[in-house]
Every structure is written in structure tokens, then in C-alpha cells.
Amino acid sequence: MTASTHTPAPLRLLAVHAHPDDESSKGAATMAMYAAAGVEVMVATCTDGSRGDIQNPAVEGEPHPKRDMAGARRLEMDQAAKVLGIQQRWLGFTDSGLPEGDPLPPLPAGSFAVQPLARAAAPLVRLVRDFKPQVIVSYDENGGYPHPDHIMAHRVAVEAFAAAGDPDRYPEAGAAWEPSKLYYDRAFSPDRFRALHFALEESGLQSPYAQRLAAWLETDAEGHTPPQGSHATTTQIDCGDYFEARDDALRAHRTQVDPLGFFFAVSAEMQRRVWPWEDYSLIESRVPAELPEKDLFAGLR
């Protein structure tokens, strides 16, 4: 009896994000873990991030982001991708910005969130058919928090998951490829924040999450207290060994992330002890799925 020469198809994960830096604050440790294990991991970044405000006081006086925010964020994205060991592609749309005021002003003409769905989804359908991921990860219907670009990123991810395997849809976008599983990221899981909050308090440390927990249903302009998602956690990825890589990728986005800020309030060591997972909801599976899961590729290996 001879040994089989069959080589299993490589596993591929595609994460769909609205802006450069979203990939590092949502699911980054998961991506780094899978990439280190030999999975092909790609981030699709929907917009250029050109309308982002500088969030890091240390960058306030630097000329590059003031002159060319999109260019600065492109360099940051390149560095974050290197840290995580992943691939990244730009879908080519313009940041819609976050409207403020009462009433809210209209979104900028031509920006991502005002595109017709078919036009916004076409580059992602093409990418899915080219990259051939078995698993796609994106945001829930609320966008994780209700930024117009996050909501549109959700819509295009769902559209691409549904359409990429149908040769009659988007026929100009390459040969059909059907992904197998669609997940929503649960980076804002209340259970996680609650666990971290109490761990800090028990250690005698100040928790930055008290206000978030007390006012969970109130959403501020930056999405720091997003409404609780309607999808339960089905899948927890044990990726604590990659929390430092996640943090380094976040720091790479210097214009958007304050290294002394909210994201770094809890040490990686404490997070590994209290909540060593990143959380996801399995929304659709075209392969048999047994819940709960510990692997985004469960049923595909």
C-alpha cells in the first residue's frame, strides 16, 4: 500500500475591516496565531482612513498625517501587517468619516458608506474569488459600533459571502469561489470587559471599564460604549500567546492609537490569565458545525 500523495488545500482566512487600524483592535491575535500556524491570512481594508482624526497626542505636531493622512495610515498598515505576519489588500474606497451634529450632516459624496451595495461589494467579491478563503470574518449589523463605514463593511462582507460562489453574480469579478464559514467578530463582548474589569479591581488597580459597563447601551462618538450585539459567542480562539503581537500591531497605527490609552489598560499577562480568547459568532456555515467551537476552521480540517 503506497502513501497518499494528496495534499490538502491550504487553509485561508479573510478578515474584512473598515479602516486601517481596525484589524489590529479586532481579532489581531487570532490572525497572528493562525498565520504562525501556516494558515494564509489576509485583511481586506475597505477604506483609506483619510478622514481619521489624530488620536495620539505624541503625533499631533508631525507634518505627514496633517498633510496626507491616507499616506501616513498606509505606512502604518504596512507595519502592522508585518507585525502580525499577514497579507493585506486595499479595496480602494474613501473614508466616510464619522458625522457629528444634530441633525447629522450628509456623508461625503463618493465615500464608501454612500456607495450602492453592488459597487461597494464588487472589489471584495473579486478578492474572495482570487484569494479563495474558506473563512470570512467581519462585523455584525451594527458594525461593531455604528460608524457608517463599519456598517457598510458588514454589508459588503455578507454580500461577498453570499455572492462569490454564484457564477451568475458579479460575472466580471473572476471565477466563482464559495467560502464555507462566515463569522462576526465580538471584540466588544460584554463578558470579556466584565471579566477584565473585576480582575483589575481584585488586583487593586483602577479599571477603565466601569463607565462602559454602567452605560453599555449608550454609544459615544468613538464607539467606546457600543450597544451589546445580538449574536451570542459561539467560538472562542485561545490566542493569548499572541496578545503582544496584537499590541505591537496596534502601536504601529501611531496616528490612531495612544500607546498610553484604553487598549493597553490591562497587561497581556493579566489578559492571558483572565480572558485568553478572542470571541466570535458563527453566522453561517456550509460545512457541518458543532457548537461551541475552538477553531474557526472546525469542520474544514
mmCIF file of C-alpha atoms in Angstrom:
data_model
loop_
_atom_site.group_PDB
_atom_site.id
_atom_site.type_symbol
_atom_site.label_atom_id
_atom_site.label_comp_id
_atom_site.label_asym_id
_atom_site.label_seq_id
_atom_site.Cartn_x
_atom_site.Cartn_y
_atom_site.Cartn_z
ATOM 1 C CA MET A 1 0.000 0.000 0.000
ATOM 2 C CA THR A 2 1.539 3.295 -1.066
ATOM 3 C CA ALA A 3 1.287 6.519 0.867
ATOM 4 C CA SER A 4 -1.251 9.032 -0.361
ATOM 5 C CA THR A 5 0.139 11.880 -2.438
ATOM 6 C CA HIS A 6 -2.971 14.008 -1.871
ATOM 7 C CA THR A 7 -2.115 17.420 -0.444
ATOM 8 C CA PRO A 8 -4.952 19.104 1.457
ATOM 9 C CA ALA A 9 -5.945 22.549 0.271
ATOM 10 C CA PRO A 10 -4.257 25.303 2.278
ATOM 11 C CA LEU A 11 -6.446 26.991 4.860
ATOM 12 C CA ARG A 12 -7.200 30.662 4.225
ATOM 13 C CA LEU A 13 -8.790 33.306 6.416
ATOM 14 C CA LEU A 14 -10.079 36.665 5.154
ATOM 15 C CA ALA A 15 -10.936 39.440 7.632
ATOM 16 C CA VAL A 16 -12.934 42.388 6.279
ATOM 17 C CA HIS A 17 -12.277 45.709 8.044
ATOM 18 C CA ALA A 18 -13.428 49.259 7.511
ATOM 19 C CA HIS A 19 -10.258 51.275 8.171
ATOM 20 C CA PRO A 20 -6.544 50.684 8.704
ATOM 21 C CA ASP A 21 -6.159 50.001 12.461
ATOM 22 C CA ASP A 22 -9.471 48.103 12.796
ATOM 23 C CA GLU A 23 -7.673 44.845 12.023
ATOM 24 C CA SER A 24 -5.324 45.407 14.969
ATOM 25 C CA SER A 25 -8.037 46.177 17.519
ATOM 26 C CA LYS A 26 -10.381 43.371 16.437
ATOM 27 C CA GLY A 27 -9.143 39.820 16.012
ATOM 28 C CA ALA A 28 -5.456 40.588 15.593
ATOM 29 C CA ALA A 29 -4.198 37.902 17.982
ATOM 30 C CA THR A 30 -6.357 35.323 16.215
ATOM 31 C CA MET A 31 -4.880 36.291 12.859
ATOM 32 C CA ALA A 32 -1.314 36.249 14.170
ATOM 33 C CA MET A 33 -1.858 32.809 15.705
ATOM 34 C CA TYR A 34 -3.260 31.304 12.536
ATOM 35 C CA ALA A 35 -0.565 32.924 10.384
ATOM 36 C CA ALA A 36 2.134 31.475 12.639
ATOM 37 C CA ALA A 37 0.496 28.054 12.250
ATOM 38 C CA GLY A 38 0.731 28.231 8.456
ATOM 39 C CA VAL A 39 -2.751 29.476 7.582
ATOM 40 C CA GLU A 40 -2.841 32.097 4.826
ATOM 41 C CA VAL A 41 -4.367 35.190 6.432
ATOM 42 C CA MET A 42 -5.457 38.313 4.602
ATOM 43 C CA VAL A 43 -7.074 41.571 5.702
ATOM 44 C CA ALA A 44 -9.276 43.444 3.259
ATOM 45 C CA THR A 45 -9.248 47.130 4.227
ATOM 46 C CA CYS A 46 -12.286 48.846 2.739
ATOM 47 C CA THR A 47 -11.208 52.493 3.041
ATOM 48 C CA ASP A 48 -8.082 54.621 3.079
ATOM 49 C CA GLY A 49 -8.699 56.062 6.555
ATOM 50 C CA SER A 50 -8.205 59.564 5.176
ATOM 51 C CA ARG A 51 -10.813 61.196 7.411
ATOM 52 C CA GLY A 52 -9.462 59.791 10.671
ATOM 53 C CA ASP A 53 -8.535 62.241 13.409
ATOM 54 C CA ILE A 54 -5.175 62.072 15.184
ATOM 55 C CA GLN A 55 -5.836 60.189 18.427
ATOM 56 C CA ASN A 56 -2.265 60.058 19.740
ATOM 57 C CA PRO A 57 -1.020 63.285 21.399
ATOM 58 C CA ALA A 58 2.567 62.363 20.516
ATOM 59 C CA VAL A 59 1.746 62.638 16.794
ATOM 60 C CA GLU A 60 -0.097 65.961 16.935
ATOM 61 C CA GLY A 61 2.850 68.002 15.650
ATOM 62 C CA GLU A 62 4.002 65.659 12.884
ATOM 63 C CA PRO A 63 3.568 67.074 9.373
ATOM 64 C CA HIS A 64 2.942 63.855 7.401
ATOM 65 C CA PRO A 65 -0.512 62.931 8.767
ATOM 66 C CA LYS A 66 -1.638 66.548 8.635
ATOM 67 C CA ARG A 67 -0.599 66.786 5.002
ATOM 68 C CA ASP A 68 -1.545 63.268 3.893
ATOM 69 C CA MET A 69 -3.461 61.200 6.435
ATOM 70 C CA ALA A 70 -4.175 58.398 3.954
ATOM 71 C CA GLY A 71 -0.479 58.100 3.102
ATOM 72 C CA ALA A 72 0.521 58.042 6.769
ATOM 73 C CA ARG A 73 -2.030 55.364 7.521
ATOM 74 C CA ARG A 74 -0.871 53.279 4.573
ATOM 75 C CA LEU A 75 2.614 53.167 6.071
ATOM 76 C CA GLU A 76 1.149 52.272 9.473
ATOM 77 C CA MET A 77 -0.895 49.481 7.920
ATOM 78 C CA ASP A 78 2.180 48.041 6.223
ATOM 79 C CA GLN A 79 3.981 47.895 9.562
ATOM 80 C CA ALA A 80 1.025 46.335 11.389
ATOM 81 C CA ALA A 81 0.692 43.637 8.712
ATOM 82 C CA LYS A 82 4.378 42.780 9.098
ATOM 83 C CA VAL A 83 3.983 42.501 12.882
ATOM 84 C CA LEU A 84 1.028 40.130 12.529
ATOM 85 C CA GLY A 85 2.574 38.133 9.676
ATOM 86 C CA ILE A 86 -0.438 38.615 7.421
ATOM 87 C CA GLN A 87 -1.261 39.811 3.924
ATOM 88 C CA GLN A 88 -3.361 42.932 3.303
ATOM 89 C CA ARG A 89 -5.259 44.430 0.397
ATOM 90 C CA TRP A 90 -6.920 47.827 -0.064
ATOM 91 C CA LEU A 91 -10.398 47.774 -1.605
ATOM 92 C CA GLY A 92 -9.920 51.349 -2.796
ATOM 93 C CA PHE A 93 -12.709 53.366 -1.191
ATOM 94 C CA THR A 94 -12.568 56.753 0.524
ATOM 95 C CA ASP A 95 -13.165 57.017 4.272
ATOM 96 C CA SER A 96 -16.657 58.362 5.010
ATOM 97 C CA GLY A 97 -15.696 59.975 8.300
ATOM 98 C CA LEU A 98 -17.877 59.967 11.403
ATOM 99 C CA PRO A 99 -20.641 62.577 11.089
ATOM 100 C CA GLU A 100 -21.352 64.711 14.142
ATOM 101 C CA GLY A 101 -24.091 67.209 14.920
ATOM 102 C CA ASP A 102 -27.851 67.354 15.289
ATOM 103 C CA PRO A 103 -29.115 66.814 12.723
ATOM 104 C CA LEU A 104 -26.250 64.763 11.330
ATOM 105 C CA PRO A 105 -24.737 66.180 8.149
ATOM 106 C CA PRO A 106 -24.808 64.074 4.983
ATOM 107 C CA LEU A 107 -21.875 61.772 4.347
ATOM 108 C CA PRO A 108 -19.285 62.992 1.818
ATOM 109 C CA ALA A 109 -20.173 62.347 -1.807
ATOM 110 C CA GLY A 110 -18.307 59.372 -3.235
ATOM 111 C CA SER A 111 -17.278 57.961 0.142
ATOM 112 C CA PHE A 112 -17.527 54.258 0.965
ATOM 113 C CA ALA A 113 -20.730 54.314 3.012
ATOM 114 C CA VAL A 114 -22.785 56.035 0.294
ATOM 115 C CA GLN A 115 -21.843 53.615 -2.490
ATOM 116 C CA PRO A 116 -24.505 51.334 -3.962
ATOM 117 C CA LEU A 117 -24.032 47.901 -2.424
ATOM 118 C CA ALA A 118 -23.129 46.186 -5.681
ATOM 119 C CA ARG A 119 -20.410 48.748 -6.405
ATOM 120 C CA ALA A 120 -19.055 48.580 -2.847
ATOM 121 C CA ALA A 121 -19.032 44.781 -2.776
ATOM 122 C CA ALA A 122 -17.551 44.143 -6.232
ATOM 123 C CA PRO A 123 -13.862 44.533 -5.209
ATOM 124 C CA LEU A 124 -14.404 42.221 -2.240
ATOM 125 C CA VAL A 125 -16.138 39.592 -4.384
ATOM 126 C CA ARG A 126 -13.150 39.731 -6.732
ATOM 127 C CA LEU A 127 -10.751 39.361 -3.793
ATOM 128 C CA VAL A 128 -12.679 36.394 -2.371
ATOM 129 C CA ARG A 129 -12.580 34.654 -5.740
ATOM 130 C CA ASP A 130 -8.859 35.357 -6.094
ATOM 131 C CA PHE A 131 -7.747 34.561 -2.537
ATOM 132 C CA LYS A 132 -10.227 31.669 -2.027
ATOM 133 C CA PRO A 133 -10.743 31.844 1.745
ATOM 134 C CA GLN A 134 -12.709 29.129 3.481
ATOM 135 C CA VAL A 135 -13.473 31.522 6.357
ATOM 136 C CA ILE A 136 -14.566 35.170 6.283
ATOM 137 C CA VAL A 137 -14.710 37.340 9.422
ATOM 138 C CA SER A 138 -16.320 40.768 9.687
ATOM 139 C CA TYR A 139 -18.602 42.890 11.889
ATOM 140 C CA ASP A 140 -22.223 42.460 12.933
ATOM 141 C CA GLU A 141 -25.127 44.518 11.592
ATOM 142 C CA ASN A 142 -24.180 47.372 13.913
ATOM 143 C CA GLY A 143 -20.665 47.430 12.525
ATOM 144 C CA GLY A 144 -19.231 46.539 15.940
ATOM 145 C CA TYR A 145 -20.079 50.160 16.649
ATOM 146 C CA PRO A 146 -22.256 52.319 14.406
ATOM 147 C CA HIS A 147 -19.695 54.067 12.233
ATOM 148 C CA PRO A 148 -21.076 54.297 8.661
ATOM 149 C CA ASP A 149 -18.017 52.574 7.199
ATOM 150 C CA HIS A 150 -18.231 49.712 9.710
ATOM 151 C CA ILE A 151 -21.856 49.133 8.823
ATOM 152 C CA MET A 152 -21.015 49.153 5.120
ATOM 153 C CA ALA A 153 -18.098 46.776 5.750
ATOM 154 C CA HIS A 154 -20.598 44.392 7.339
ATOM 155 C CA ARG A 155 -22.891 44.706 4.343
ATOM 156 C CA VAL A 156 -20.196 44.046 1.754
ATOM 157 C CA ALA A 157 -18.814 41.074 3.714
ATOM 158 C CA VAL A 158 -22.250 39.455 3.868
ATOM 159 C CA GLU A 159 -22.832 40.219 0.187
ATOM 160 C CA ALA A 160 -19.479 38.738 -0.830
ATOM 161 C CA PHE A 161 -20.039 35.607 1.263
ATOM 162 C CA ALA A 162 -23.419 35.089 -0.434
ATOM 163 C CA ALA A 163 -22.408 36.021 -3.972
ATOM 164 C CA ALA A 164 -18.820 34.851 -4.541
ATOM 165 C CA GLY A 165 -19.849 31.238 -5.167
ATOM 166 C CA ASP A 166 -22.546 32.127 -7.695
ATOM 167 C CA PRO A 167 -21.152 32.418 -11.246
ATOM 168 C CA ASP A 168 -24.208 34.411 -12.327
ATOM 169 C CA ARG A 169 -23.487 37.199 -9.841
ATOM 170 C CA TYR A 170 -20.627 39.647 -10.395
ATOM 171 C CA PRO A 171 -19.562 37.719 -13.548
ATOM 172 C CA GLU A 172 -16.828 40.291 -14.232
ATOM 173 C CA ALA A 173 -15.152 39.521 -10.871
ATOM 174 C CA GLY A 174 -13.493 36.217 -11.779
ATOM 175 C CA ALA A 175 -14.352 32.534 -11.478
ATOM 176 C CA ALA A 176 -16.771 31.615 -8.696
ATOM 177 C CA TRP A 177 -15.443 30.501 -5.302
ATOM 178 C CA GLU A 178 -17.697 29.622 -2.372
ATOM 179 C CA PRO A 179 -16.367 30.337 1.133
ATOM 180 C CA SER A 180 -17.544 27.914 3.804
ATOM 181 C CA LYS A 181 -17.979 29.893 7.032
ATOM 182 C CA LEU A 182 -18.946 33.449 7.988
ATOM 183 C CA TYR A 183 -18.187 34.854 11.446
ATOM 184 C CA TYR A 184 -18.853 38.146 13.178
ATOM 185 C CA ASP A 185 -16.130 39.463 15.454
ATOM 186 C CA ARG A 186 -17.126 40.088 19.085
ATOM 187 C CA ALA A 187 -14.255 42.334 20.175
ATOM 188 C CA PHE A 188 -16.754 44.302 22.283
ATOM 189 C CA SER A 189 -18.039 41.226 24.149
ATOM 190 C CA PRO A 190 -19.582 42.410 27.451
ATOM 191 C CA ASP A 191 -18.466 39.185 29.154
ATOM 192 C CA ARG A 192 -14.848 39.955 28.316
ATOM 193 C CA PHE A 193 -14.991 43.534 29.584
ATOM 194 C CA ARG A 194 -16.754 42.419 32.742
ATOM 195 C CA ALA A 195 -14.087 39.790 33.453
ATOM 196 C CA LEU A 196 -11.235 42.256 32.875
ATOM 197 C CA HIS A 197 -12.958 44.924 34.991
ATOM 198 C CA PHE A 198 -13.315 42.657 38.016
ATOM 199 C CA ALA A 199 -9.780 41.280 37.623
ATOM 200 C CA LEU A 200 -8.381 44.810 37.746
ATOM 201 C CA GLU A 201 -10.444 45.705 40.802
ATOM 202 C CA GLU A 202 -9.445 42.499 42.614
ATOM 203 C CA SER A 203 -5.808 43.385 41.952
ATOM 204 C CA GLY A 204 -6.284 46.851 43.413
ATOM 205 C CA LEU A 205 -5.899 48.524 40.030
ATOM 206 C CA GLN A 206 -8.135 51.163 38.518
ATOM 207 C CA SER A 207 -10.442 49.836 35.821
ATOM 208 C CA PRO A 208 -11.135 51.928 32.715
ATOM 209 C CA TYR A 209 -14.203 49.812 32.002
ATOM 210 C CA ALA A 210 -16.519 50.932 34.805
ATOM 211 C CA GLN A 211 -18.226 53.590 32.737
ATOM 212 C CA ARG A 212 -18.535 51.253 29.768
ATOM 213 C CA LEU A 213 -20.238 48.635 31.884
ATOM 214 C CA ALA A 214 -22.510 51.144 33.577
ATOM 215 C CA ALA A 215 -23.646 52.741 30.327
ATOM 216 C CA TRP A 216 -23.400 49.830 27.915
ATOM 217 C CA LEU A 217 -26.291 50.911 25.745
ATOM 218 C CA GLU A 218 -25.041 54.463 25.272
ATOM 219 C CA THR A 219 -22.725 54.977 22.314
ATOM 220 C CA ASP A 220 -20.332 57.875 22.203
ATOM 221 C CA ALA A 221 -18.792 59.320 19.058
ATOM 222 C CA GLU A 222 -15.801 56.980 19.127
ATOM 223 C CA GLY A 223 -17.835 53.867 19.825
ATOM 224 C CA HIS A 224 -16.297 53.364 23.258
ATOM 225 C CA THR A 225 -19.550 52.031 24.675
ATOM 226 C CA PRO A 226 -21.204 50.172 21.801
ATOM 227 C CA PRO A 227 -24.592 48.537 22.216
ATOM 228 C CA GLN A 228 -24.435 44.889 23.081
ATOM 229 C CA GLY A 229 -24.548 42.687 19.996
ATOM 230 C CA SER A 230 -27.470 40.411 19.334
ATOM 231 C CA HIS A 231 -25.284 37.425 18.399
ATOM 232 C CA ALA A 232 -24.062 35.072 21.095
ATOM 233 C CA THR A 233 -20.465 33.910 21.229
ATOM 234 C CA THR A 234 -20.174 30.517 19.562
ATOM 235 C CA THR A 235 -16.419 30.359 19.052
ATOM 236 C CA GLN A 236 -13.508 31.260 21.297
ATOM 237 C CA ILE A 237 -9.990 31.234 19.901
ATOM 238 C CA ASP A 238 -7.278 30.645 22.508
ATOM 239 C CA CYS A 239 -4.679 33.099 21.237
ATOM 240 C CA GLY A 240 -3.208 34.631 24.400
ATOM 241 C CA ASP A 241 0.339 33.908 23.285
ATOM 242 C CA TYR A 242 -0.178 36.498 20.536
ATOM 243 C CA PHE A 243 -1.503 39.374 22.646
ATOM 244 C CA GLU A 244 1.883 41.111 22.489
ATOM 245 C CA ALA A 245 1.842 40.899 18.691
ATOM 246 C CA ARG A 246 -1.650 42.385 18.721
ATOM 247 C CA ASP A 247 -0.478 45.231 20.952
ATOM 248 C CA ASP A 248 2.565 45.895 18.771
ATOM 249 C CA ALA A 249 0.340 45.996 15.680
ATOM 250 C CA LEU A 250 -1.947 48.477 17.414
ATOM 251 C CA ARG A 251 1.006 50.688 18.329
ATOM 252 C CA ALA A 252 2.042 50.668 14.672
ATOM 253 C CA HIS A 253 -1.071 52.735 13.954
ATOM 254 C CA ARG A 254 0.506 55.761 15.586
ATOM 255 C CA THR A 255 -1.964 58.347 14.343
ATOM 256 C CA GLN A 256 -4.953 56.439 15.679
ATOM 257 C CA VAL A 257 -3.815 54.732 18.871
ATOM 258 C CA ASP A 258 -2.497 56.330 22.032
ATOM 259 C CA PRO A 259 0.101 53.918 23.487
ATOM 260 C CA LEU A 260 -0.959 55.106 26.953
ATOM 261 C CA GLY A 261 -4.650 54.710 26.219
ATOM 262 C CA PHE A 262 -7.612 52.429 26.647
ATOM 263 C CA PHE A 263 -6.400 49.467 24.612
ATOM 264 C CA PHE A 264 -3.369 48.943 26.838
ATOM 265 C CA ALA A 265 -5.075 49.286 30.231
ATOM 266 C CA VAL A 266 -4.728 45.582 31.033
ATOM 267 C CA SER A 267 -1.402 43.816 30.687
ATOM 268 C CA ALA A 268 -1.122 40.936 28.244
ATOM 269 C CA GLU A 269 -0.181 38.717 31.193
ATOM 270 C CA MET A 270 -3.382 39.542 33.076
ATOM 271 C CA GLN A 271 -5.464 39.092 29.938
ATOM 272 C CA ARG A 272 -3.948 35.643 29.403
ATOM 273 C CA ARG A 273 -4.967 34.714 32.934
ATOM 274 C CA VAL A 274 -8.479 36.191 32.834
ATOM 275 C CA TRP A 275 -9.629 36.042 29.198
ATOM 276 C CA PRO A 276 -7.098 34.371 26.881
ATOM 277 C CA TRP A 277 -9.550 34.229 23.977
ATOM 278 C CA GLU A 278 -10.915 36.288 21.148
ATOM 279 C CA ASP A 279 -14.641 35.810 20.650
ATOM 280 C CA TYR A 280 -16.694 35.227 17.508
ATOM 281 C CA SER A 281 -20.226 34.374 16.416
ATOM 282 C CA LEU A 282 -20.636 31.759 13.708
ATOM 283 C CA ILE A 283 -23.336 33.216 11.451
ATOM 284 C CA GLU A 284 -23.409 30.785 8.543
ATOM 285 C CA SER A 285 -21.640 27.517 7.817
ATOM 286 C CA ARG A 286 -21.757 25.451 4.660
ATOM 287 C CA VAL A 287 -19.984 22.597 6.430
ATOM 288 C CA PRO A 288 -21.278 20.704 9.493
ATOM 289 C CA ALA A 289 -20.670 22.789 12.616
ATOM 290 C CA GLU A 290 -20.790 21.614 16.219
ATOM 291 C CA LEU A 291 -21.035 24.429 18.754
ATOM 292 C CA PRO A 292 -19.289 25.721 20.741
ATOM 293 C CA GLU A 293 -16.103 25.815 18.703
ATOM 294 C CA LYS A 294 -12.444 26.451 19.470
ATOM 295 C CA ASP A 295 -11.295 26.781 15.859
ATOM 296 C CA LEU A 296 -12.549 28.980 13.009
ATOM 297 C CA PHE A 297 -11.696 26.091 10.680
ATOM 298 C CA ALA A 298 -13.652 23.458 12.593
ATOM 299 C CA GLY A 299 -15.266 21.168 10.034
ATOM 300 C CA LEU A 300 -12.707 22.130 7.375
ATOM 301 C CA ARG A 301 -9.550 20.389 8.538
#
